[in-house]
mmCIF file of C-alpha atoms in Angstrom:
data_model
loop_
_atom_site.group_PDB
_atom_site.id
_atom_site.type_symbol
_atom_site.label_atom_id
_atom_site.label_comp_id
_atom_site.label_asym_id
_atom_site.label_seq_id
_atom_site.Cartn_x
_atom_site.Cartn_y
_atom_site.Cartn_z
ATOM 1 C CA UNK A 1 -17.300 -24.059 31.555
ATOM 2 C CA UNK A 2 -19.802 -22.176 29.184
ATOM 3 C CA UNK A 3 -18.172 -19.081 30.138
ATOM 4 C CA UNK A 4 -14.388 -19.801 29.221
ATOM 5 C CA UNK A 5 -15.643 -21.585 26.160
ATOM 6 C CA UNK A 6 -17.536 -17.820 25.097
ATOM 7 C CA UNK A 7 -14.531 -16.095 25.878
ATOM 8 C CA UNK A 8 -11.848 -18.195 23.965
ATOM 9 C CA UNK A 9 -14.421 -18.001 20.865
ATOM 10 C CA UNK A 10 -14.567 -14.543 20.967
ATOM 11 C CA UNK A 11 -10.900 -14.539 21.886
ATOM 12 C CA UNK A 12 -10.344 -16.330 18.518
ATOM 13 C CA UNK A 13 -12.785 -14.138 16.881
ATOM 14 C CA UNK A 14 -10.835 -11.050 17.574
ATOM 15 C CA UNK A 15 -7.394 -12.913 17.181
ATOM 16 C CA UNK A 16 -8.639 -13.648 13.083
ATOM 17 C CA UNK A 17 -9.914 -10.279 12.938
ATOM 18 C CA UNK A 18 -6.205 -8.650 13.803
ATOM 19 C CA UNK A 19 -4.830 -11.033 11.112
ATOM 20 C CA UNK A 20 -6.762 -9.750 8.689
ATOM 21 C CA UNK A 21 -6.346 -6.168 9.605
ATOM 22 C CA UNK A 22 -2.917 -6.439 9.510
ATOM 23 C CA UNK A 23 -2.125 -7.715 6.130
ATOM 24 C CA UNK A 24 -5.296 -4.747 4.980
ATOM 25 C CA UNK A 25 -2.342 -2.735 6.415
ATOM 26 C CA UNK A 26 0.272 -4.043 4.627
ATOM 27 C CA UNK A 27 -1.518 -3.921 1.723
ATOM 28 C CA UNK A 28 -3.090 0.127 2.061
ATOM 29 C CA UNK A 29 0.869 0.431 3.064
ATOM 30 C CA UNK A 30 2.264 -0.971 -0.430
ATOM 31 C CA UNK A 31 -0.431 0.969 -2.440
ATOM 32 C CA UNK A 32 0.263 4.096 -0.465
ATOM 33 C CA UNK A 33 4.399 4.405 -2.492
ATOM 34 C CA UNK A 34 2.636 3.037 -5.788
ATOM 35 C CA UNK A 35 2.732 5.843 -8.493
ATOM 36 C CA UNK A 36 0.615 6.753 -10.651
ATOM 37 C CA UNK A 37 1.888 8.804 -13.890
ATOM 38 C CA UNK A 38 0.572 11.821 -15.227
ATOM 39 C CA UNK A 39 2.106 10.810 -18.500
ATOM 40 C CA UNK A 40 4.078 7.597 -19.825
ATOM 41 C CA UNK A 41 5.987 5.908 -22.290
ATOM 42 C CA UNK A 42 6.294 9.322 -24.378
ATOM 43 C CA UNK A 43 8.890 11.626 -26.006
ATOM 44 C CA UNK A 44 6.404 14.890 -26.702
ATOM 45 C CA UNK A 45 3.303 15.532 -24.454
ATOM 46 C CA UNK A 46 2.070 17.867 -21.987
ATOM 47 C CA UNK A 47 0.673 17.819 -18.781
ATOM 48 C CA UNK A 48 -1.899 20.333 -16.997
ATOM 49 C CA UNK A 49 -2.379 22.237 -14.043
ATOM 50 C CA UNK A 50 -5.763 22.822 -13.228
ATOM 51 C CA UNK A 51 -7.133 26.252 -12.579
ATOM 52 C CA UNK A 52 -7.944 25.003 -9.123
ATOM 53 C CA UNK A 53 -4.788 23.813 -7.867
ATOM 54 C CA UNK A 54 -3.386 27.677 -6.916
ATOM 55 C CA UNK A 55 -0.193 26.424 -5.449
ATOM 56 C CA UNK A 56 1.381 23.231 -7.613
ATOM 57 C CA UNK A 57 4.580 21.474 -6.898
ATOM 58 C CA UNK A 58 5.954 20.601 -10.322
ATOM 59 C CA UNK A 59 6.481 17.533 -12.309
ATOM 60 C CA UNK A 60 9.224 14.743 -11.993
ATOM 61 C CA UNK A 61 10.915 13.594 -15.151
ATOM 62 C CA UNK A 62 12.044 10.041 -15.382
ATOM 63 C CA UNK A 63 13.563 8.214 -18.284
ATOM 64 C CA UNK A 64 14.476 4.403 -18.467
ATOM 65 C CA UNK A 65 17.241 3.203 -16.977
ATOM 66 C CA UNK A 66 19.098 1.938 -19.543
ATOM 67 C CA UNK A 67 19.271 5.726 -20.783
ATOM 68 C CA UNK A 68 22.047 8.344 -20.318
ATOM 69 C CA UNK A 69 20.389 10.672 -18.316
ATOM 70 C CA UNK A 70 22.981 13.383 -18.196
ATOM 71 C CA UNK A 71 22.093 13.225 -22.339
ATOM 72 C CA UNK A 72 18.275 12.782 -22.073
ATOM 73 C CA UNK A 73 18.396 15.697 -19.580
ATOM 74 C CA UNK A 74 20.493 18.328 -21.558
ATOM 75 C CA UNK A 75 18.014 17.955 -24.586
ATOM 76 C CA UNK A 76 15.007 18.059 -22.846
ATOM 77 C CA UNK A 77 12.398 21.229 -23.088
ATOM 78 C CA UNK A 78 9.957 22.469 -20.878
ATOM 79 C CA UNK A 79 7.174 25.314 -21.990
ATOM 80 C CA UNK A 80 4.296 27.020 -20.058
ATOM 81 C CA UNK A 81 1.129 27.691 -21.741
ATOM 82 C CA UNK A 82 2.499 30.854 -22.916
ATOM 83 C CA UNK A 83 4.915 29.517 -24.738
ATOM 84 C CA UNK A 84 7.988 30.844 -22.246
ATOM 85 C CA UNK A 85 10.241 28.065 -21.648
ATOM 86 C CA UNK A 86 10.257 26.589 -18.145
ATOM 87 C CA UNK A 87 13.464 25.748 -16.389
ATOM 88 C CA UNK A 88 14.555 22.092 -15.779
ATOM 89 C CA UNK A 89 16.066 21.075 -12.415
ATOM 90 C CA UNK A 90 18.256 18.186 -13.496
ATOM 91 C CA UNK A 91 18.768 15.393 -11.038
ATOM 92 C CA UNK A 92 20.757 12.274 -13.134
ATOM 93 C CA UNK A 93 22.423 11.518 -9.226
ATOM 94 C CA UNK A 94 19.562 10.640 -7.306
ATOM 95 C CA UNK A 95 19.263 6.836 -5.993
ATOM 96 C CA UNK A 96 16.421 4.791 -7.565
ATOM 97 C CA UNK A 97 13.198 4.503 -5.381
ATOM 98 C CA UNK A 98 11.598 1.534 -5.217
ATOM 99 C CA UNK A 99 8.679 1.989 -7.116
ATOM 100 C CA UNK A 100 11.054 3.279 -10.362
ATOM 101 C CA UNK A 101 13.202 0.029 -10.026
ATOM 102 C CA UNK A 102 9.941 -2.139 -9.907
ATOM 103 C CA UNK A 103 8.646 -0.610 -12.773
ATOM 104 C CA UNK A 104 8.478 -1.796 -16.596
ATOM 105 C CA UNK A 105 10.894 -0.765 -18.107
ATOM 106 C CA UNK A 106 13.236 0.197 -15.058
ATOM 107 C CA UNK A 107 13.412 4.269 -13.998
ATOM 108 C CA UNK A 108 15.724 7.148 -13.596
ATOM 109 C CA UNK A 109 15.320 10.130 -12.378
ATOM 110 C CA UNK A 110 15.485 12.674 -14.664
ATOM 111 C CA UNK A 111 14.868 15.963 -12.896
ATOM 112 C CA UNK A 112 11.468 17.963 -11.943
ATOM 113 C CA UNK A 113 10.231 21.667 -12.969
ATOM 114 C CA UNK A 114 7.731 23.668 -11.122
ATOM 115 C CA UNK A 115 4.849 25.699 -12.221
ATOM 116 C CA UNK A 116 5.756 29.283 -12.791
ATOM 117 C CA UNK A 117 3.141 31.491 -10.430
ATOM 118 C CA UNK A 118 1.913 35.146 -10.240
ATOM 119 C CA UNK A 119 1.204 36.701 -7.393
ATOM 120 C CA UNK A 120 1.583 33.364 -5.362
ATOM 121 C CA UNK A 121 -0.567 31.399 -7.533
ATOM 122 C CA UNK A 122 0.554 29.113 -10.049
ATOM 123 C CA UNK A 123 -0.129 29.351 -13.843
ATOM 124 C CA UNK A 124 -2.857 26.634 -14.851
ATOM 125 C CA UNK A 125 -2.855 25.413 -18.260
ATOM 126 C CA UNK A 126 -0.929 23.058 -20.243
ATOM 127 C CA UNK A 127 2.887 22.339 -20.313
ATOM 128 C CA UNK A 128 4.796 20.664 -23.268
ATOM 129 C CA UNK A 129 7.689 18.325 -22.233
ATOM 130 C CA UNK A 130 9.716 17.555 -25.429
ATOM 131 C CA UNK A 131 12.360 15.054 -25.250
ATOM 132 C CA UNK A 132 15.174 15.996 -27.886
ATOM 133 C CA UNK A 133 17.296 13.105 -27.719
ATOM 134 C CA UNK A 134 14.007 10.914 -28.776
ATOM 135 C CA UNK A 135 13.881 9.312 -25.762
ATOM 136 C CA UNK A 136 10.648 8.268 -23.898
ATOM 137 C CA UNK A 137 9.918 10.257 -20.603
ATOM 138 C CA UNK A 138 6.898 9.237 -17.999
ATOM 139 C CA UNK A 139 5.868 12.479 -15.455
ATOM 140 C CA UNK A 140 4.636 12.384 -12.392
ATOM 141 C CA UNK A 141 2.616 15.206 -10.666
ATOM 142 C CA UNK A 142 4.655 15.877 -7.390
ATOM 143 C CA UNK A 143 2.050 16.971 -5.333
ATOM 144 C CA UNK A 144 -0.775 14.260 -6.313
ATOM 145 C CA UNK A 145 1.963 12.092 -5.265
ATOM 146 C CA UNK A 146 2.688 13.435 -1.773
ATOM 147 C CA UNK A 147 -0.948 13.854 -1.034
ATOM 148 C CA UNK A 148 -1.574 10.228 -1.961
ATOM 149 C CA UNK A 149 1.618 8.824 0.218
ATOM 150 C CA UNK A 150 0.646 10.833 3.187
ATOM 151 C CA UNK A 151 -3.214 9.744 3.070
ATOM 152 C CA UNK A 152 -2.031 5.697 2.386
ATOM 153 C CA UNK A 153 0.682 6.091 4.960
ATOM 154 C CA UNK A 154 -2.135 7.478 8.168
ATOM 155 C CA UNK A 155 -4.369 5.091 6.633
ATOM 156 C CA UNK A 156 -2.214 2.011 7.130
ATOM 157 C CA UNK A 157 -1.223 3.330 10.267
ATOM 158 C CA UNK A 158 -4.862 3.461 11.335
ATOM 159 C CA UNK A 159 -5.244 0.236 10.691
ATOM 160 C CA UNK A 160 -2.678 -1.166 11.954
ATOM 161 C CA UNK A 161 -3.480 0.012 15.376
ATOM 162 C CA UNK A 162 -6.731 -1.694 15.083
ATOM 163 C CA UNK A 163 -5.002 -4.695 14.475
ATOM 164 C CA UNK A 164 -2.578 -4.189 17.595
ATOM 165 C CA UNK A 165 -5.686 -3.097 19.772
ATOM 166 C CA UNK A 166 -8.129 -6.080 18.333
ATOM 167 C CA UNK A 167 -5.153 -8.506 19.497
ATOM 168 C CA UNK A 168 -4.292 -7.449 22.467
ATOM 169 C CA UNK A 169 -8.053 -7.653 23.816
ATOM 170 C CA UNK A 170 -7.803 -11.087 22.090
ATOM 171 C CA UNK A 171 -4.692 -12.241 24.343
ATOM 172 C CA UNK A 172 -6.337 -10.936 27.294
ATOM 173 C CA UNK A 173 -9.894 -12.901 26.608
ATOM 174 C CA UNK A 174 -7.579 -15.900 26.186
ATOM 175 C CA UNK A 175 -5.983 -15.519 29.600
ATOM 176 C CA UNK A 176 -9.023 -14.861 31.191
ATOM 177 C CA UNK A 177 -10.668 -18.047 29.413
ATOM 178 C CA UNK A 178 -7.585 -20.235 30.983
ATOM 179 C CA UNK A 179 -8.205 -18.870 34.352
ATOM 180 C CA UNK A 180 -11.952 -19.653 34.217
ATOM 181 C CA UNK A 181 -10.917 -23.383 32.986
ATOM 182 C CA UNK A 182 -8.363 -23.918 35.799
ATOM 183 C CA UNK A 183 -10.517 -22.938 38.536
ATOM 184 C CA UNK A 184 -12.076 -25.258 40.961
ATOM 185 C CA UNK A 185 -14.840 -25.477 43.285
ATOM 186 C CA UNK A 186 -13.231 -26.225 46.516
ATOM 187 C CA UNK A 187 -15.440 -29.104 48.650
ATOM 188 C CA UNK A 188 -14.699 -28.956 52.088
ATOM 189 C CA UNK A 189 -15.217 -32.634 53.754
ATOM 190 C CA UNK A 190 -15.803 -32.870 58.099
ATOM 191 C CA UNK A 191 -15.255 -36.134 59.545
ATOM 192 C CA UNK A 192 -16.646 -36.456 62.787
ATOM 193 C CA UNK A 193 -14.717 -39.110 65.485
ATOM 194 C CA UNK A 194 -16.533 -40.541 67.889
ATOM 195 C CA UNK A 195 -17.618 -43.986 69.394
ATOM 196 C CA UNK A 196 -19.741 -46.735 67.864
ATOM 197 C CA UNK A 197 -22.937 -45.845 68.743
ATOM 198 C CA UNK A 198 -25.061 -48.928 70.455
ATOM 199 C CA UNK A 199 -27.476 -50.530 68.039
ATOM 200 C CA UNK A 200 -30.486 -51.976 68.700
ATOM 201 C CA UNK A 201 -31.139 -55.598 68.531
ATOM 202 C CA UNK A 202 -32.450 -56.826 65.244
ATOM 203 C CA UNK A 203 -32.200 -53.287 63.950
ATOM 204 C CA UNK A 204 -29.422 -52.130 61.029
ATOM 205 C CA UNK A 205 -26.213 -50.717 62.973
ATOM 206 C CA UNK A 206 -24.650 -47.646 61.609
ATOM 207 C CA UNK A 207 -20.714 -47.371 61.583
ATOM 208 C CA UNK A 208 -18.944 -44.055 61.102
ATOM 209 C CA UNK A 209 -15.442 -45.089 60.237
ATOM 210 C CA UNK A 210 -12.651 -42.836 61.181
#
């Protein structure tokens, strides 16, 4: 009928549209872990904390895998815009992420420093990362990095409900469009018994056969 036929298009419909939000999902998903460096491929440079951001989270240090870390580590400086030198949390025993394996070259983990504060708010400016053993370091601001994860990770989640919800109410449109196909109008047929009835002569006779 015209009806089932509307309903399994739309059924369809929705059924391509989940598809498609899914792999969006996958996608906002995969983009949500990618990182993005505050500084690569470098043995001397500095990074900055914005005058705005009154409560940073530090920097991550990585270093190539093929490095020794322990060494690259020990000989690397840290210094606040004042010149003080900043402390450097070493962590040469973490386990690769993802994202550092997949990278070009490979990554290790290095260690991270935070921003010195006063008064509960951190000290903007610029910060010199030296690398004594000559090696190249690539920094990566910890808290642009959680705020990105979290906002790709709800966003993909978002999605992805969409997608569940869009197929779901395209499975039920299909049922309902195999219901309306199966259906039949019922004709109810009444056969009346009875006796020949006399005809006239020379007129048509009509016979009700039972």
């Amino acid at each position: 009928t015209t009806a089932s036929k509307v309903l399994a298009g739309v059924g369809a419909l929705l059924l391509l549209v989940s598809g498609i939000l899914f792999v969006v999902a996958a996608v906002t998903g995969n983009s949500a872990v990618s990182i993005e460096f505050a500084h690569s491929n470098s043995a001397s440079f500095t990074v900055s904390v914005a005058t705005s951001q009154t409560r940073h989270c530090g920097f991550g240090l990585y270093a190539a895998a093929t490095d020794n870390c322990n060494d690259v580590a020990t000989r690397t400086d840290v210094t606040d815009p004042n010149g003080n030198s900043v402390y450097l949390f070493r962590d040469c025993s973490s386990a690769a992420d993802g994202w550092m394996r997949d990278n070009d070259p490979p990554l290790q983990k290095v260690g991270h420093f935070l921003i010195p504060s006063t008064g509960g708010v951190s000290l903007a400016g610029h910060y010199r990362v030296s690398s004594g053993s000559g090696r190249p370091l690539w920094a990566v601001d910890a808290c642009q990095q959680l705020g990105e994860a979290v906002t790709g990770i709800l966003a993909a989640m978002g999605i992805f409900v969409c997608a569940i919800v869009a197929l779901i109410i395209a499975l039920i449109l299909f049922c309902v469009s195999c219901c309306c196909m199966s259906s039949k109008t019922e004709v109810q047929t009444i056969v009346i018994q009875g006796q020949q009835q006399p005809g006239v002569v020379g007129q048509p006779v009509s016979v009700v056969c039972t």
